[in-house]
Amino acid sequence: MKRALVVGGAGFIGSHLCCALLKKGWYVVCIDNFSLGSRGNIRELLPDKNFVLYEADAAKVDAMEVIFEKERPDYVYHLAANSDIQASASNPEIEYRNTYTTTFQILSCMRKFHIPRLFFASTSAVYGDKRESVLDEHTPDLAPVSYYGAAKLGSEALISAFSYMNEMQALIFRFPNVIGPKLTHGVIFDFIYKLEKDPKCLQILGDGNQTKPYIYVSDLVGAILKFQDMRHLGVELYNVGVEGETSVTRIADIICEEMGLDSVQYHYTGGEGGWKGDVPRFHYCLDKIHKAGWVAVYSSDEAVRKTVRENISGKEDHE
Amino acid sequence: MKRALVVGGAGFIGSHLCCALLKKGWYVVCIDNFSLGSRGNIRELLPDKNFVLYEADAAKVDAMEVIFEKERPDYVYHLAANSDIQASASNPEIEYRNTYTTTFQILSCMRKFHIPRLFFASTSAVYGDKRESVLDEHTPDLAPVSYYGAAKLGSEALISAFSYMNEMQALIFRFPNVIGPKLTHGVIFDFIYKLEKDPKCLQILGDGNQTKPYIYVSDLVGAILKFQDMRHLGVELYNVGVEGETSVTRIADIICEEMGLDSVQYHYTGGEGGWKGDVPRFHYCLDKIHKAGWVAVYSSDEAVRKTVRENISGKEDHE
């Protein structure tokens, strides 16, 4: 039986990944500090005899070493990070600690206990603000404009050195926006929350033209499982994305449609980005992952609509 | 009077920079924890009324904030790092703490006290092992193979985000090997030490064909002073280098010549790199810095010979 250790396993993406690994018949060790993750996300997994939960902080190496020594995983999935870019804009220490230091300590444990396989959740934010450029995995001059992007790019650099020095295999995905059931923050989450409070008007950060690809979480988890068995040592890196992209105003429209609201007044705060450090537009080249045989099931607009349906008052989508 | 804060100012390069800034008539605040730096390096600067020394650890933000608040520098020069790649190969924690965390804490202080100008000492190690490729500032796929290179690349990413978020100007130089008086480690330092102990035979790590450009420290300091007044906000990045490159065996030959030793037996430990994580060869494209009007005075071989003369039993070179 394969043994997985999912750091950040009670988070939005982590909890979906734990579920998928259990369905494959794996033994799954979940570590979370419940800062952004929640027990609710993994409630249905707790009775599974192949699921074990540790409440621990991945930035603290002593606690992590105890778990690594006891559980000796075959695969480590590192999904622990501050995922709320807006929050860390006013406190970069959050990224230093929760995004970068967690990576360093996880890699140190892998080095110490000779764990050879890592999956790492990176981000489009490592590229910085490249506007109309089409971004592929070889795009040069990576220049993050957010502390989040900086801590993720620093983490990628650590993974490069640790995998070389310790003969590891590391799969890195640079995620776009990821959405689906159990969302904890982000534009869809915010808009639904605001419209449930006030169905007449909606404040929209920026000019509403921020336009990004949104991937549905099951598509992303499918890609992780498809590529996690690597043939070679070292780092394999993919942009992961979907067809199309969705503007913030379009998201508001879809939410209003699905909530059955009309004549909602949109109030734009103005400016290109939602906040300083926000990259208002980016375009991925997906040739590498497509040629490797993976394509997302849901387009960006489809992922948004499906997510909205699932998140309106906890309604389930069974289409 | 301009106010400079040099972190790592008692180190090899830092002490030369402090000296040059004092000569320009600046007020110079030197911070060092004396882990690799030494009081000996700055002894001649201590009587200068425009020079002030703090023994402090740049990885500890509380101590740094006190100094920033009191001294309010116009320019910060960040030269604090673990510069001994071989040492951190067996203990990556050194790089996390002394190379990456120092950068994060310095940037946090600059953010807090609104200090707008930074110089950062980066390295060829950020590129990773690209062998025969010619490396320019836009080379993609940076993939460090040492923890040192990883921590420096992570630092560059932090500088990108902090400078964007806080409207700073940051000058980054990717150094090759830097040599000159007050060397504390590295191949020249090691070979002289070994040959002073045993003038008959010399152990050489690797196959001796590791071939790199060596820059003389005064050339490097001159380039810092030339480019430190930037016109634009954001990051300006240069490869800094010299004409030619020098193999490890050639360095041994020059040292033997200068020490008046002949028939020294060379014993090679074998393998391409001196140690795991060592990049045995790299080639810089210097077009960017040359077009901006700077060229090194000393070639790589000249820098090596000059450094050897200055470091043999503390002999001064007055050529």
Coordinates of C-alpha atoms in Angstrom, one line a residue, chain A residues 89-93 96 100-101 104 111 137-141 143-147 150-151 153-154 157-158 160-162 164-167 276-277, chain B residues 89-93 96 100-101 104 111 137-141 143-147 150-151 153-154 157-158 160-162 164-167 276-277:
Chain A
A89 CA 0.1 42.2 1.0
S90 CA 0.0 44.0 4.3
N91 CA 2.0 41.4 6.2
P92 CA 4.8 39.7 4.1
E93 CA 5.9 37.7 7.2
Y96 CA 8.0 34.0 4.8
Y100 CA 8.6 29.6 2.2
T101 CA 9.6 28.2 5.5
F104 CA 12.2 24.5 3.6
R111 CA 16.3 14.9 3.0
E137 CA 7.5 27.0 -18.6
H138 CA 10.6 28.5 -20.2
T139 CA 9.5 32.1 -19.9
P140 CA 12.5 34.1 -18.6
D141 CA 12.7 37.0 -16.2
A143 CA 9.7 38.8 -11.4
P144 CA 7.0 38.3 -8.8
V145 CA 5.0 41.4 -7.8
S146 CA 3.4 39.8 -4.7
Y147 CA 5.1 38.4 -1.6
A150 CA 8.1 35.5 -4.3
A151 CA 7.8 32.9 -1.6
L153 CA 9.4 31.1 -6.6
G154 CA 11.8 30.8 -3.7
A157 CA 14.4 27.2 -6.2
L158 CA 14.7 25.2 -3.0
S160 CA 15.6 22.5 -7.5
A161 CA 18.6 22.4 -5.1
F162 CA 17.2 19.7 -2.8
Y164 CA 19.6 17.7 -7.2
M165 CA 21.5 17.3 -3.9
N166 CA 19.4 14.4 -2.6
E167 CA 18.3 12.6 -5.8
K276 CA -1.5 46.0 -5.2
G277 CA 0.3 42.8 -6.2
Chain B
A89 CA 26.1 21.3 1.3
S90 CA 26.0 19.3 4.4
N91 CA 23.8 21.7 6.3
P92 CA 21.2 23.6 4.2
E93 CA 19.8 25.3 7.3
Y96 CA 17.9 29.3 5.0
Y100 CA 17.5 33.9 2.7
T101 CA 16.3 35.0 6.1
F104 CA 13.8 38.9 4.2
R111 CA 9.7 48.5 4.1
E137 CA 20.4 38.1 -17.6
H138 CA 17.4 36.7 -19.6
T139 CA 18.5 33.1 -19.5
P140 CA 15.4 31.0 -18.6
D141 CA 15.0 27.9 -16.5
A143 CA 17.7 25.8 -11.6
P144 CA 20.1 26.1 -8.7
V145 CA 22.0 22.9 -7.8
S146 CA 23.3 24.2 -4.5
Y147 CA 21.4 25.4 -1.4
A150 CA 18.6 28.4 -4.2
A151 CA 18.7 30.9 -1.2
L153 CA 17.5 33.0 -6.2
G154 CA 14.8 33.1 -3.5
A157 CA 12.4 36.9 -5.9
L158 CA 11.8 38.6 -2.6
S160 CA 11.3 41.7 -6.9
A161 CA 8.1 41.7 -4.8
F162 CA 9.3 44.1 -2.1
Y164 CA 7.3 46.5 -6.5
M165 CA 5.1 46.7 -3.4
N166 CA 7.1 49.4 -1.7
E167 CA 8.5 51.4 -4.6
K276 CA 28.3 18.1 -5.0
G277 CA 26.5 21.3 -5.9

